[in-house]
Every structure is written in structure tokens, then in C-alpha cells.
Coordinates of C-alpha atoms in Angstrom, one line a residue:
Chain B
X265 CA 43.8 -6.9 -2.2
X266 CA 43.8 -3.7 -4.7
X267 CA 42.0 -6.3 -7.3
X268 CA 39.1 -7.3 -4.6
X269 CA 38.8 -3.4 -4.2
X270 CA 38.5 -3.1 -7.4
X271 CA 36.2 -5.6 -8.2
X272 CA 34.1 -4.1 -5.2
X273 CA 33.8 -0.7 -6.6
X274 CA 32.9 -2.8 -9.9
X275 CA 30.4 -4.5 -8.1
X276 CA 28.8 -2.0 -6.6
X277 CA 28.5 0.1 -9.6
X278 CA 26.4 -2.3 -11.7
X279 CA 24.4 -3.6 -8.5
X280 CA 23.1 0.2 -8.0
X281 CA 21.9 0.3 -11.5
X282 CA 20.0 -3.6 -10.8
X283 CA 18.8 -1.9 -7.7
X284 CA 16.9 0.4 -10.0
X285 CA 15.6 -2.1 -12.2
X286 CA 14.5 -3.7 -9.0
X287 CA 12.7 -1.1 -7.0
X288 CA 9.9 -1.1 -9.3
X289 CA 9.5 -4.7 -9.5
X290 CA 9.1 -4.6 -5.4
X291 CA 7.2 -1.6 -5.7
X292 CA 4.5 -3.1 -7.4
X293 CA 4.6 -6.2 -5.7
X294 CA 3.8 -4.4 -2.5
X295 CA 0.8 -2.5 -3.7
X296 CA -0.5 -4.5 -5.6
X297 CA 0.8 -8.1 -5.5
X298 CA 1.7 -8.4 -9.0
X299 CA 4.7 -10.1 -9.6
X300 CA 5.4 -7.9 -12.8
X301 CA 7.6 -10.6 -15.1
X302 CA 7.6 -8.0 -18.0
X303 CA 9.8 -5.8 -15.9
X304 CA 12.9 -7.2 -17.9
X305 CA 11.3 -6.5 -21.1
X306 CA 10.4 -3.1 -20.1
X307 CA 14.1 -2.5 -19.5
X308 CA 15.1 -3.6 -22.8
X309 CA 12.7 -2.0 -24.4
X310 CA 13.5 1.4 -22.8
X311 CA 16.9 0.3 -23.7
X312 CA 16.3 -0.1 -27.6
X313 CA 14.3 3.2 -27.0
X314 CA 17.3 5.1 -25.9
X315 CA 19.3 3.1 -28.3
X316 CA 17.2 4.8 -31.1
X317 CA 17.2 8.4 -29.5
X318 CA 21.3 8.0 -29.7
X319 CA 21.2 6.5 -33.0
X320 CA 18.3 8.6 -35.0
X321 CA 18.4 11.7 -33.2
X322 CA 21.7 12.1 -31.4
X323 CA 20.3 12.2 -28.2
X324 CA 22.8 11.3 -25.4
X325 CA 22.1 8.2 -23.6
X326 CA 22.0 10.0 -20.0
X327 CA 20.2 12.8 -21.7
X328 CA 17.4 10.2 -22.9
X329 CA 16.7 9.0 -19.4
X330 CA 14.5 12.5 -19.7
X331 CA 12.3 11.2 -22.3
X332 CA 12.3 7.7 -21.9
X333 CA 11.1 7.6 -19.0
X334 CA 8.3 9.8 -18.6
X335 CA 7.1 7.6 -22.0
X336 CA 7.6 4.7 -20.5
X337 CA 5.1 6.1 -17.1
X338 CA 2.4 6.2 -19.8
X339 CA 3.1 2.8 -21.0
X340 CA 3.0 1.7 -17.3
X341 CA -0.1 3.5 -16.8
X342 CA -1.9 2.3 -19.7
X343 CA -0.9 -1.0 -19.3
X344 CA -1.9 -1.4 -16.0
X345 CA -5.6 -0.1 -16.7
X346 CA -5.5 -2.3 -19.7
X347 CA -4.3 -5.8 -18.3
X348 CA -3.8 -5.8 -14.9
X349 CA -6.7 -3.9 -13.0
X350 CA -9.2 -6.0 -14.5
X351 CA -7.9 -9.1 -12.9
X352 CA -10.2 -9.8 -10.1
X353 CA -10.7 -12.7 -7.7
X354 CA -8.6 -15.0 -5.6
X355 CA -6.2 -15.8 -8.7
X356 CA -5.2 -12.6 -9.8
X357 CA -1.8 -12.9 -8.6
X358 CA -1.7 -16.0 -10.4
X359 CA -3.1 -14.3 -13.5
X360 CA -0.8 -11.4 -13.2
X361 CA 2.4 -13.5 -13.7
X362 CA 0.6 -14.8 -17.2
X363 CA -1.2 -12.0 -18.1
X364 CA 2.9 -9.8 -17.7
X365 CA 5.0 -12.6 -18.7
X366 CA 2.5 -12.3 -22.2
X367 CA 3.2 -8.9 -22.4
X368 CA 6.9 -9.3 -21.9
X369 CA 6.9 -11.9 -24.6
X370 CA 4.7 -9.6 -26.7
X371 CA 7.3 -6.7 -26.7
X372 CA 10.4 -9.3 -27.6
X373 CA 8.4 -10.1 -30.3
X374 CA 7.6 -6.6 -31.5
X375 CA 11.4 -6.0 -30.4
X376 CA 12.4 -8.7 -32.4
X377 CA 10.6 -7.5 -35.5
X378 CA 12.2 -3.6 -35.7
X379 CA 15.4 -4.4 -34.4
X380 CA 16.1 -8.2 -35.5
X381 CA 18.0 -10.2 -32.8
X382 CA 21.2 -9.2 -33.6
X383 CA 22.6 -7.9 -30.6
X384 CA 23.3 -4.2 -30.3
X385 CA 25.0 -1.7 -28.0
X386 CA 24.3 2.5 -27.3
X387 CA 28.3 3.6 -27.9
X388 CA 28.4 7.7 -27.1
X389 CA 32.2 9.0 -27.4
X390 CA 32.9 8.4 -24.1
X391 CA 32.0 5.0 -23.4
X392 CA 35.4 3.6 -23.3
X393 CA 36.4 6.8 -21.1
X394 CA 38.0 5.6 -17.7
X395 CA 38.8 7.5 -14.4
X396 CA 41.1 6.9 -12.1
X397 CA 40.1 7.4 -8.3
X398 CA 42.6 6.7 -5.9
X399 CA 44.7 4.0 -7.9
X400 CA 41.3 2.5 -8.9
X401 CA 40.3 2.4 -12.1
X402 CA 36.3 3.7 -12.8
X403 CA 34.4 3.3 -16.1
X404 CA 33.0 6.9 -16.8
X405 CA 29.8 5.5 -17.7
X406 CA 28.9 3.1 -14.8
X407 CA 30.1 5.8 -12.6
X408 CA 27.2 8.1 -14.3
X409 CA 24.8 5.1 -14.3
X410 CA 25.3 4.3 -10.2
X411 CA 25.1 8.4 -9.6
X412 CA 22.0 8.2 -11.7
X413 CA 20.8 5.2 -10.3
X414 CA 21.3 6.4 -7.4
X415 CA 20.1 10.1 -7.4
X416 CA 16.0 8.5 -8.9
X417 CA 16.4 5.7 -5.8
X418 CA 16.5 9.1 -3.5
X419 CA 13.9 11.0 -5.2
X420 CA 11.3 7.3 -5.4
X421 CA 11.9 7.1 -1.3
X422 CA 11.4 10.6 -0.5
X423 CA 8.5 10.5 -2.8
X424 CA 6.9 7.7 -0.9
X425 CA 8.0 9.1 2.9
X426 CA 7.7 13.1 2.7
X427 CA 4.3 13.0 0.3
X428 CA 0.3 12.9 0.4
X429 CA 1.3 10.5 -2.4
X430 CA 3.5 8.6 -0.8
X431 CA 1.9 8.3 2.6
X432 CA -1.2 7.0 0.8
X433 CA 0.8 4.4 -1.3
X434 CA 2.4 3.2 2.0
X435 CA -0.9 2.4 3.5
X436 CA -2.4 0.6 1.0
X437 CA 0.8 -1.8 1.1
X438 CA 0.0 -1.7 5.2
X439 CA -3.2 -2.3 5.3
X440 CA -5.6 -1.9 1.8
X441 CA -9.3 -1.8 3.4
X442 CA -8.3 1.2 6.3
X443 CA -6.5 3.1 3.2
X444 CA -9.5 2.9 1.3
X445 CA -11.6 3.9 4.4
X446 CA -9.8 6.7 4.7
X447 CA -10.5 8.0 1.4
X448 CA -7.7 6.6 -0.5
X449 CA -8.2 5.6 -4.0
X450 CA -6.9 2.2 -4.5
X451 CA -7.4 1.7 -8.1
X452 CA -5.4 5.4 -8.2
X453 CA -2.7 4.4 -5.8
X454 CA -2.2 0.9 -8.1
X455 CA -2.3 2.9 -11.5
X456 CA 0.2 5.3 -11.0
X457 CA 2.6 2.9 -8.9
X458 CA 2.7 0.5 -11.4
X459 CA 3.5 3.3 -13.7
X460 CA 6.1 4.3 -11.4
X461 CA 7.5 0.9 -11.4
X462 CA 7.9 0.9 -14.9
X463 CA 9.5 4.6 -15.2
X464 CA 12.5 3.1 -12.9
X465 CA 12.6 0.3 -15.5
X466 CA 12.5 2.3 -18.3
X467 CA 15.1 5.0 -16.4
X468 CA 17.5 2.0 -15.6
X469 CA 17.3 0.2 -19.0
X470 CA 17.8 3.8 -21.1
X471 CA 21.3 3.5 -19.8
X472 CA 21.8 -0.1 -19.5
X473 CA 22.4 -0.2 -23.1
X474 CA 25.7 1.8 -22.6
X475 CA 26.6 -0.5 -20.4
X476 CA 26.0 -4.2 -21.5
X477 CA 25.2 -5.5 -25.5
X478 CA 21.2 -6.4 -25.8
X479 CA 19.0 -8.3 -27.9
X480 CA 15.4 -8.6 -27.4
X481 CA 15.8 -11.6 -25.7
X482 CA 18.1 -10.3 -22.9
X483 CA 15.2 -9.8 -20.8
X484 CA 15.0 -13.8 -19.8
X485 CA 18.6 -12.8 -18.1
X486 CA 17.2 -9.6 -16.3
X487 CA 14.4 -11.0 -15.0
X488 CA 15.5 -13.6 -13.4
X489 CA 18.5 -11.7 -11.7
X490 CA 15.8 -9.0 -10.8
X491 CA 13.9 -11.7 -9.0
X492 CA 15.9 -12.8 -7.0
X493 CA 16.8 -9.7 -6.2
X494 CA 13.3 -9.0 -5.2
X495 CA 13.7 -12.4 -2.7
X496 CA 16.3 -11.7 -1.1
X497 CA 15.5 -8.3 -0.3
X498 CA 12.7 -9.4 0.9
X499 CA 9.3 -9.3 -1.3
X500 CA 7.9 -5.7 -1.0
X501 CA 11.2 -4.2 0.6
X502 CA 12.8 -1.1 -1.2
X503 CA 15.4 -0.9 0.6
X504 CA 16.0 -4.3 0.7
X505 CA 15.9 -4.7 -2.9
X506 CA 18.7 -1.8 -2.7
X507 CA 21.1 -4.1 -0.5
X508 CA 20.5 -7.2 -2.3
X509 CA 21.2 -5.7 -5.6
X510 CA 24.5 -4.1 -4.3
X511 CA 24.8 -7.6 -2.9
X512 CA 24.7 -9.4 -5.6
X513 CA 27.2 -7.1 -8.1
X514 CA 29.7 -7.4 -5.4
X515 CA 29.5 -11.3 -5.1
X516 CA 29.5 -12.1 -8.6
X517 CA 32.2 -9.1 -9.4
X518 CA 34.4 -10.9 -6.8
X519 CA 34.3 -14.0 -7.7
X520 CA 34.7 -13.3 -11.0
X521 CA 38.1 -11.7 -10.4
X522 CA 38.9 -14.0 -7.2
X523 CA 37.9 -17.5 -8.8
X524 CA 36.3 -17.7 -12.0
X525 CA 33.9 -15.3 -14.4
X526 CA 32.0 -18.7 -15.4
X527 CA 30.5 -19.0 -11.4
X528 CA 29.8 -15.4 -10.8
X529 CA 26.3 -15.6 -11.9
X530 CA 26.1 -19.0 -9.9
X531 CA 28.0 -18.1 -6.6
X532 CA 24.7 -14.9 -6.4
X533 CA 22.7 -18.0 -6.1
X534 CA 24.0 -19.9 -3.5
X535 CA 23.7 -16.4 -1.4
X536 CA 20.1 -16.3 -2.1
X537 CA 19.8 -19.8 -0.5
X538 CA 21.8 -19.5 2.2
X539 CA 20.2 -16.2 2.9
X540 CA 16.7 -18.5 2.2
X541 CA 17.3 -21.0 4.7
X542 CA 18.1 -18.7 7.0
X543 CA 15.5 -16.0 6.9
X544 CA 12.7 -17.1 4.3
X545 CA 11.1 -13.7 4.3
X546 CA 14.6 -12.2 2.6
X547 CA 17.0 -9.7 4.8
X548 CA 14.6 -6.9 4.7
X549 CA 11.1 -8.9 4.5
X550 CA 8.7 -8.9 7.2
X551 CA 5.7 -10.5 7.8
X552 CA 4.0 -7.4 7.4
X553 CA 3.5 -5.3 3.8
X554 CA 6.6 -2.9 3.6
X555 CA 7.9 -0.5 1.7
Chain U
X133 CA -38.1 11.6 16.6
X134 CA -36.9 14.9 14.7
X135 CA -35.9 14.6 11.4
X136 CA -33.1 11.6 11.4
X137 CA -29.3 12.2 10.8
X138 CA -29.5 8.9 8.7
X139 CA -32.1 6.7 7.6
X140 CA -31.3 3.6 5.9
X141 CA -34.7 2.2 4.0
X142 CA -34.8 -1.4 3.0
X143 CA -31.3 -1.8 2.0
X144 CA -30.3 -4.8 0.6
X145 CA -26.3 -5.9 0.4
X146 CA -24.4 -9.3 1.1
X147 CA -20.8 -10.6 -0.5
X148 CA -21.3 -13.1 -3.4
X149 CA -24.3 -14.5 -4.4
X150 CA -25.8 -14.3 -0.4
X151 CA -27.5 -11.3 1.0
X152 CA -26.6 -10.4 4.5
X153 CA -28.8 -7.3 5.0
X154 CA -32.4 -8.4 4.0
X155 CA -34.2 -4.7 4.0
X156 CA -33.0 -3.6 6.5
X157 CA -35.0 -0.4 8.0
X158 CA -32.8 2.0 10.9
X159 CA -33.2 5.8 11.7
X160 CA -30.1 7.1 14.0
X161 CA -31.0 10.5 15.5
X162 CA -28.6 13.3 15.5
X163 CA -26.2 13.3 18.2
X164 CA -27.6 10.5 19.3
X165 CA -25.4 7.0 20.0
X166 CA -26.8 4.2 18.7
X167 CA -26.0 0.3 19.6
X168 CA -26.6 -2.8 17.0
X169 CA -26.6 -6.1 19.4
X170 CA -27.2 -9.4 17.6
X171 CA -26.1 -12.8 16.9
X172 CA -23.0 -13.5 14.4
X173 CA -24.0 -13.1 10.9
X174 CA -27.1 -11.1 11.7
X175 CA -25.4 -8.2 9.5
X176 CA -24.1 -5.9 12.4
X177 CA -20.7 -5.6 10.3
X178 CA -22.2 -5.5 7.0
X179 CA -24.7 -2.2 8.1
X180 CA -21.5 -0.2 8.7
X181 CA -19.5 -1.3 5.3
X182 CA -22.6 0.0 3.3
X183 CA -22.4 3.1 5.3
X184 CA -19.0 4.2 4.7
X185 CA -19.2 2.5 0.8
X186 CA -16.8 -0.1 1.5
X187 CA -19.8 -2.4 0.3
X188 CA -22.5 -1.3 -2.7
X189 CA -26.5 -1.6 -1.2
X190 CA -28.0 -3.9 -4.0
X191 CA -31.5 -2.2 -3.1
X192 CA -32.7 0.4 -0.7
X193 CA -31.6 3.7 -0.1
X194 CA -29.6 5.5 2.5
X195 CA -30.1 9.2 3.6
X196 CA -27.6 11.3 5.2
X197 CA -28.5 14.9 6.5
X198 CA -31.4 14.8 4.0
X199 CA -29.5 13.2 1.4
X200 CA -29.4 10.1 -0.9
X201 CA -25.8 8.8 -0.3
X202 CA -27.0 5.4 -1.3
X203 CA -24.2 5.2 -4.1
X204 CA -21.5 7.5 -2.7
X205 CA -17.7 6.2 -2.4
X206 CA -15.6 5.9 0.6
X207 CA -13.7 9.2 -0.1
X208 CA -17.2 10.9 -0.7
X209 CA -19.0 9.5 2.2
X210 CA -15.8 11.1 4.2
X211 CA -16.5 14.2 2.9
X212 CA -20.2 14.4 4.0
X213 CA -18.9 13.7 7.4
X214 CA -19.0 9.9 7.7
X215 CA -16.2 7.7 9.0
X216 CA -15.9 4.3 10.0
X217 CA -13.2 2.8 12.5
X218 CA -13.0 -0.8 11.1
X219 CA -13.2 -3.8 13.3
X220 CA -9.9 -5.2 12.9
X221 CA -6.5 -3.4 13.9
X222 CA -6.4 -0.4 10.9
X223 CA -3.7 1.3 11.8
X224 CA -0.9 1.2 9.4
X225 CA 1.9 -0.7 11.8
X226 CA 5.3 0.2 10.0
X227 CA 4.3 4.1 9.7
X228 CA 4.2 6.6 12.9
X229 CA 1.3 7.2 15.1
X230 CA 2.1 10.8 13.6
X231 CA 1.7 9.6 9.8
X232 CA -1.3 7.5 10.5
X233 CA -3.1 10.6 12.4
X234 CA -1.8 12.5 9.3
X235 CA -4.0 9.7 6.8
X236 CA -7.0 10.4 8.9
X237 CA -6.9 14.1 6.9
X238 CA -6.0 12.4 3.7
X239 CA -9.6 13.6 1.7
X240 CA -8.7 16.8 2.6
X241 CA -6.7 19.2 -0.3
X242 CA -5.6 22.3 2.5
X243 CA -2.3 20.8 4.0
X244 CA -1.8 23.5 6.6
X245 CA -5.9 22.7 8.2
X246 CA -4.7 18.9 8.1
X247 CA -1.2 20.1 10.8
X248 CA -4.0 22.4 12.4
X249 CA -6.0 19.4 13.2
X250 CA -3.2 17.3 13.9
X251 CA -1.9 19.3 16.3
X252 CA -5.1 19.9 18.3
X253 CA -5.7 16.1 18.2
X254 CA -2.2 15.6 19.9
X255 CA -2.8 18.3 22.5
X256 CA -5.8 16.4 23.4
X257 CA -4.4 13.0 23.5
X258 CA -2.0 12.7 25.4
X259 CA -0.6 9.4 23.7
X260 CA -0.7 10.4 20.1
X261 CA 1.6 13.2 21.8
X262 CA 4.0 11.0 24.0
X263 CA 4.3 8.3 20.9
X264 CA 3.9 10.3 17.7
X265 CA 7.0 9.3 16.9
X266 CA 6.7 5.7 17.2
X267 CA 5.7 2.8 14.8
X268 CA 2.0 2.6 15.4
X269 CA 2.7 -1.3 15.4
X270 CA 4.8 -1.2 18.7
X271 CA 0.9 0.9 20.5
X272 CA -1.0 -1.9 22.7
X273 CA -4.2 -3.0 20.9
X274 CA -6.2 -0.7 23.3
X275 CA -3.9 1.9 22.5
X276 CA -4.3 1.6 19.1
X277 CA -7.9 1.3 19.3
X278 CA -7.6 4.7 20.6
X279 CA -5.4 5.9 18.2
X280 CA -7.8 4.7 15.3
X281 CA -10.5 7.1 16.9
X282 CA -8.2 10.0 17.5
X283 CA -7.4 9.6 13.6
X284 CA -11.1 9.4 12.9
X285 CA -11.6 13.0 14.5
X286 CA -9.7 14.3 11.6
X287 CA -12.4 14.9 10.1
X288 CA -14.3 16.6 12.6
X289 CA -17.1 14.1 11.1
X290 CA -21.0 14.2 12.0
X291 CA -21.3 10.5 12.5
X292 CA -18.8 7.7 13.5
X293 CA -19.1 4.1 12.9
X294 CA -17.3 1.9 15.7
X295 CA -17.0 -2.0 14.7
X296 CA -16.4 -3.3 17.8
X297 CA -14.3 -1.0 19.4
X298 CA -13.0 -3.2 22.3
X299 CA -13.0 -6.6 20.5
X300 CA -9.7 -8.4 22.3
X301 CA -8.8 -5.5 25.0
X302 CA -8.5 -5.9 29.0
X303 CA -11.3 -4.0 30.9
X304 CA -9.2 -1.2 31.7
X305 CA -8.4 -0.2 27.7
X306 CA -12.2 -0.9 27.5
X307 CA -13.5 1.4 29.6
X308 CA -11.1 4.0 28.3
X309 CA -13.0 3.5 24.8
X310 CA -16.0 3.7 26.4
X311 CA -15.0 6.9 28.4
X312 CA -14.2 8.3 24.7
X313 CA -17.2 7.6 23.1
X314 CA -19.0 9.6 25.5
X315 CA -17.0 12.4 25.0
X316 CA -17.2 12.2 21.6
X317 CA -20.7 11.8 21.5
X318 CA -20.8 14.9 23.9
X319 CA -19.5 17.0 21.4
X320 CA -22.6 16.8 19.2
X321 CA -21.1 13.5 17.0
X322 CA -23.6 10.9 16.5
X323 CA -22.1 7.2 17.4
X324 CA -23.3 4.2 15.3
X325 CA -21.7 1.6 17.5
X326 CA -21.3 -2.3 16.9
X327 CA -20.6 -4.1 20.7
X328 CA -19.9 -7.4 20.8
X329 CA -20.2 -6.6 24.9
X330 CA -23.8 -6.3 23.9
X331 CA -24.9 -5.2 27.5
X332 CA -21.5 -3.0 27.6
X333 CA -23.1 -1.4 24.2
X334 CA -26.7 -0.8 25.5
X335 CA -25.5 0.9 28.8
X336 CA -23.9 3.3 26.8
X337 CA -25.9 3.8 23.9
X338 CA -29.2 6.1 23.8
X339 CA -30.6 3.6 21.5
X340 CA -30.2 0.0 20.3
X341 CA -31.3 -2.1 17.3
X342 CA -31.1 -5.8 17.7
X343 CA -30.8 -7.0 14.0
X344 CA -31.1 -10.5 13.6
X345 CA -30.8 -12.5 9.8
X346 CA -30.6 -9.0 8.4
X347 CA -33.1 -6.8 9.5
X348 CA -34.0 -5.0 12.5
X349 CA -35.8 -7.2 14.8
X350 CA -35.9 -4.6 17.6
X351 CA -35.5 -1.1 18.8
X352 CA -35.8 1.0 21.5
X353 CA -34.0 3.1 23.9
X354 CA -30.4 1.2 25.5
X355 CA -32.0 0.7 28.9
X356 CA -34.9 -0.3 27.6
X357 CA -33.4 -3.0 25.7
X358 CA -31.5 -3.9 28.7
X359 CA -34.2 -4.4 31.0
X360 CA -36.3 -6.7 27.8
X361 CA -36.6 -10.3 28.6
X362 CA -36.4 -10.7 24.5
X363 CA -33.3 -9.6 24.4
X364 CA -32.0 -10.7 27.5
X365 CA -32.6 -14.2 26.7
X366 CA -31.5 -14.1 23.2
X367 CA -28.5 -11.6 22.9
X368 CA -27.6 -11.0 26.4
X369 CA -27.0 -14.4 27.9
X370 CA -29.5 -14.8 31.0
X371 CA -31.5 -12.5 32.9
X372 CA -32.7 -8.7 31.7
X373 CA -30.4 -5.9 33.7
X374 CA -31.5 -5.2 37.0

């Protein structure tokens, strides 16, 4: 039992750190209906970022979260005015997924270039630091990451439930042609969200390099976890991408330590299809825009 | 006529490659309420999209209070006092009837006058009040209807466009909308209303403008209208009103 605890807590850890990554891949899906495929490319790009601050500059990794991220917001920004708001027309969620998947190839390559693909790790002094709570043994650093995690998930809901912001970024998700009628800009609203999205990308990945080894091409890996992450929270649901990130740490952190590490990635899976057949819309998805 | 509120000359506009509106000519006088009958497609929709900027006149000009808003955007047109309560359902389901009377103030930069008007809007309606709380989703569709034009008052506006206000409601929600738009228009607003109930409209309305394939075909006062065997035959299915 103390080992399922433990890999619980484990579990639970990463899965608030995915939720991060997450929350701004379902945040722009619900404004905008972009499925943003870059989004794991963005996180290890923020990652080599931070990786660069620590190595070049001494900056700690936590401490880079500060200037990684509002960099990364530009990039979002830009990015979005660039590519993405000038896809018009019934296909533009079809163009999205090429026109993000392009740029998420774009920055392995660039990635790829610097850094080579050899595969690298940010390793401040207290990396291999471990607490003990309880007779449970806590890695200092995912501890800080799932506070951190945590702490910008709080501050991205209230911002889009106690804000003028917020409130206009919900109804556009709701209902796009009354936001607009009531004086909200959409092309504002989609600009700055999809910048937001990337900013939790960019804050998630900064520390994700303390965490895991990357190489430019670890984004295939991220995105597809995020995904279905996204799915079974329920396309558009931030909260539900919350549960089903903490779901998915916990299932494959168990079975890992219960059965096998090899069918932890796999046995996340099968609960996205059972979850599927049962509710196709995800746990949190509704037929309705959400947020 | 005194000098109109708003004067739309020859405007042009359609989706695609089609025009819908095909110079169309209108003048709505202040504080006035104003009914557009017509077949489907005749443009009735399309009139108020290019008044609130939700769709771009391709020729033409409109004039509001004496000036050219031909080219104006949604959020600009709600500043000079314009808003439009779409057709479909617009509240926004998943947030509170509190947070979607709270959009209606959205243009507005002065937070506390936005809870000022709030507030006086939920003293006066008694369900914004009793369900301010609640998801706007879980409201009937005539309460929601009525909601919608609460939220439009926000803005104390000059003019309000009403796409087919009771579209779907029993007769008891619809003559609640009705009731409203009288007192609405009693408070000095001008009311540019789309009816499907064309003879529900007309009753109401001081004037009427049957548009058909995009222009205005007719006008004259409601009862008028009413009472024209034109119209009777073509819009109003049968005889004129007695």
C-alpha cells in the first residue's frame, strides 16, 4: 500500500505540471478552434530556453519561469497574428493543424541546429534534493514544479472568471457573433489567448527540463500525451484538462510501480477509450463551448 | 418627418458573391418603433447586421443622429448608442444571468457605472433579480429573450434592433416581449423591430417597411399597413385587419 501511495503522490506531481502544458492547448481550442500541435514544441523550446538561462547566465530554473514566459507571450502573440489569424474559411481548423504542426517542426529544426539532438537536462544543485513527508518520499523539484503548476492554473481561472478580460474570452467560446455584438473584439480576444496558451507552455516547459532529459524531438512525446489529455478532459474544458492530466500521472505512475514501467504510457490509453466509449465528449466536455 | 434618427441610403450588402440588400432606402424616426415584414430572404436580417457592423455595406451610406456610421465597428456602433439583440438565443448559457447583464456594459471602461447600471436593471426586472445567480442556459427561451433585452439596456442606447424577438415562444412569453418593447419605446428609445408575427409587428409598430428582394417595397404607418390589401395578401396571409 505505502508503494501505491507513493506512486500516487508521484503521479500526481508530474500530472499537475501536464495539466499546465494542457490548459493552454484547451484554451485555444475553445476560442479559437485551433488545435495548436506546436504546443509540444513550444514547451521544449521554453525548455532549451530555460536550459540556456541556467547554463549561460546562472539563472535558476524556477527563477526563469519569470522571463521565459512573458518571452514566450510575444512569441504566442506574434505567431498568432502571423499564421493563424489569417486562416479564414470553412477549413481553417483544418489548416491550423498544418499551418502549427509546420511551425512545431520549424522550431525542432531550428532546435536541432543550436543545440544538436543530443539530449540534455537543466541540473541546479538541488535537483537530486528529496523530502520526506510523512514516510513518503517527495522529489524537491517536482514538489516546486506541481506548487508552480499549480499556483499559474489559479491565477489563468481567476483571470478568466473574476475579469473584463476574462468574461469577454468566456463569451466568445459561448457564443462568438453575441460577443462580438456586444462590443468584443474577437481578433483581440484570439491574439492574446493564444498568447496566453503559449505562456503556460512556455511556464510548464521552463521547468520541465529539471525534471525529464529533452532533445528537440521530445515534443512528438508531449504532444501526443497533451492531446489526449485535451480529449479526455473534454475539448475546450480547463478544468477538465486539470483532472485528466492528474488522471493520467496517477495511472501510469501506478502501473508502473504495480505492474510494469513498459505499459504505463499504454495503460493512460486504454482510460482514454474506455472513458471514449462511454462519454465521447470527455469527462468535462459538453455539447456546448466551455471553459 | 423631422430630421431621421437613421437613414440608410441605397446600401448594398449580401454574404459571398450574392447581394441580399439591393439599395436599400429606410428613414426610422426618433423614438419612433419601426416594423420590417417580408418574405424570407427579402433582407429583413441582413438590414440589422449592417446596422450594428456585424456585416460591411458594399455601397450606400448609413446616417446615425446626423452621422455617417457607414463603416463603423460593432464596438463603435455601441458606443453611438446602437445595439442589436440577435435572432438566435445570445445569451452566453454556461455563465450567470448576472455575468451576461454584466457583458451588456462590456464597451464601457468605468467599472463602477457598469454595477450602477446593473443594479438598476435588476431592480427593474424582477427575473434578472430572482436568477442572477443562475446559468443563463437553465432561463426558458422567453425568459432569455427577456434577459437579452434587459442586457441590451446597458447601454442606455438610442436605438435597438430586435431580430425576431419571439421567434419559438408560447403567446404568453410573447406578449411579455411585446409589453417590453412598449415600454422601452416609451422611454424615448427608438425600436427597429424584425417580426416574423408580421401582423403581431405592425400592431405594435408606428411604422412598417415591407422589404421584399432587398429593397423597400412599402411603407407607411403599422395600421396602415395592416389594413392594405398589398400587404395583406402577400405578407399577411389573407384578408387586411379589420
Amino acid at each position: 500500500m505505502h508503494q501505491v501511495i507513493q506512486a500516487v503522490i508521484l503521479g500526481l506531481l508530474i500530472g499537475g505540471v501536464y495539466a499546465l502544458m494542457a490548459s493552454g492547448l484547451t484554451l485555444v481550442f475553445g476560442i479559437m478552434r485551433v488545435i495548436n500541435v506546436a504546443q509540444g514544441a513550444l514547451v521544449i523550446l521554453a525548455a532549451y530556453l530555460s536550459y540556456a538561462l541556467f547554463s549561460h547566465a546562472h539563472v535558476d530554473p524556477f527563477l526563469s519561469v519569470l522571463i521565459v514566459t512573458p518571452a514566450m507571450f510575444v512569441l504566442g502573440v506574434l505567431v498568432q497574428i502571423v499564421f493563424v489569424r489569417s486562416l479564414r474559411g470553412d477549413d481553417a481548423e483544418e489548416l491550423s493543424l498544418l499551418v502549427t504542426w509546420a511551425l512545431a517542426l520549424g522550431i525542432e529544426g531550428v532546435l536541432s541546429v543550436i543545440f544538436k539532438t543530443t539530449y540534455r537536462a537543466t541540473s541546479p544543485s538541488y535537483a537530486d534534493k528529496t523530502l520526506t513527508v510523512f514516510g513518503y518520499q517527495v522529489q524537491f523539484v517536482r514538489l516546486m514544479a506541481f506548487v508552480g503548476s499549480a499556483a499559474l492554473l489559479l491565477v489563468l481561472s481567476l483571470l478568466l472568471t473574476r475579469t473584463k478580460f476574462g468574461r469577454a474570452v468566456r463569451a466568445t467560446v459561448q457564443n462568438p457573433t453575441a460577443a462580438t455584438l456586444l462590443g468584443v473584439d474577437a481578433n483581440r480576444v484570439q491574439t492574446l489567448s493564444f498568447g496566453l496558451g503559449v505562456s503556460m507552455a512556455a511556464a510548464a516547459g521552463a521547468v520541465y527540463g529539471v525534471i525529464y532529459p529533452f532533445n528537440p524531438g521530445s515534443h512528438y512525446d508531449l504532444i501526443s500525451r497533451l492531446l489526449s489529455i485535451v480529449v479526455l478532459g473534454g475539448l475546450g474544458s480547463l478544468g477538465g484538462a486539470v483532472v485528466a492530466a492528474l488522471v493520467m500521472g496517477v495511472t501510469e505512475a501506478v502501473v508502473a510501480v504495480e505492474w510494469q514501467p513498459t505499459w504505463a504510457s499504454f495503460s493512460y490509453f486504454i482510460v482514454l477509450i474506455v472513458v471514449l466509449l462511454i462519454r465521447p465528449q470527455g469527462i468535462f466536455g459538453v455539447r456546448e463551448r466551455a471553459l | 418627418m423631422a430630421e431621421p434618427l437613421l437613414q440608410l441610403d441605397g446600401v448594398v450588402a449580401g454574404y459571398g458573391r450574392g447581394d441580399i440588400l439591393r439599395g436599400l432606402d429606410l428613414a426610422l424616426e426618433d423614438g419612433t418603433v419601426t416594423c420590417l415584414v417580408g418574405p424570407n430572404g427579402a433582407g429583413k436580417s441582413t438590414v440589422l447586421k449592417v446596422l450594428s457592423g456585424l456585416l460591411s455595406a458594399r455601397q450606400g451610406r448609413v446616417v446615425f443622429a446626423g452621422d455617417d456610421v457607414t463603416r463603423l465597428s460593432p464596438a463603435q456602433l455601441l458606443g453611438r448608442g446602437i445595439v442589436h439583440v440577435a435572432q438566435d438565443r445570445s445569451l452566453f448559457p454556461l455563465m450567470t444571468v448576472w455575468d451576461n447583464l454584466l457583458m451588456g456594459g462590456h464597451v464601457l471602461s468605468d467599472r463602477a457605472l457598469v454595477r450602477r447600471r446593473a443594479d438598476a436593471i435588476a431592480e427593474r426586472f424582477e427575473l434578472v433579480r430572482e436568477r442572477r445567480d443562475e446559468r443563463a442556459g437553465e432561463l426558458s427561451g422567453g425568459q432569455q429573450k427577456l434577459v437579452e433585452i434587459a442586457r441590451a439596456l446597458m447601454l442606455e442606447p438610442k436605438l435597438i434592433l430586435l431580430d425576431e424577438p419571439t421567434m419559438g415562444l408560447d403567446p404568453k412569453a410573447r406578449h411579455l416581449i411585446f409589453e417590453l418593447v412598449g415600454e422601452v419605446n416609451e422611454e424615448g428609445r427608438t425600436v427597429l423591430l424584425v417580426e416574423q408575427n408580421a401582423r403581431a409587428g405592425l400592431a405594435i409598430a408606428h411604422h412598417g417597411a415591407v422589404l421584399d428582394t432587398g429593397r423597400v417595397a412599402l411603407t407607411g404607418r403599422g395600421s396602415e399597413l395592416l389594413e392594405d390589401p398589398r400587404v395583406a395578401e402577400l405578407y399577411l396571409g389573407g384578408a387586411a385587419a379589420a
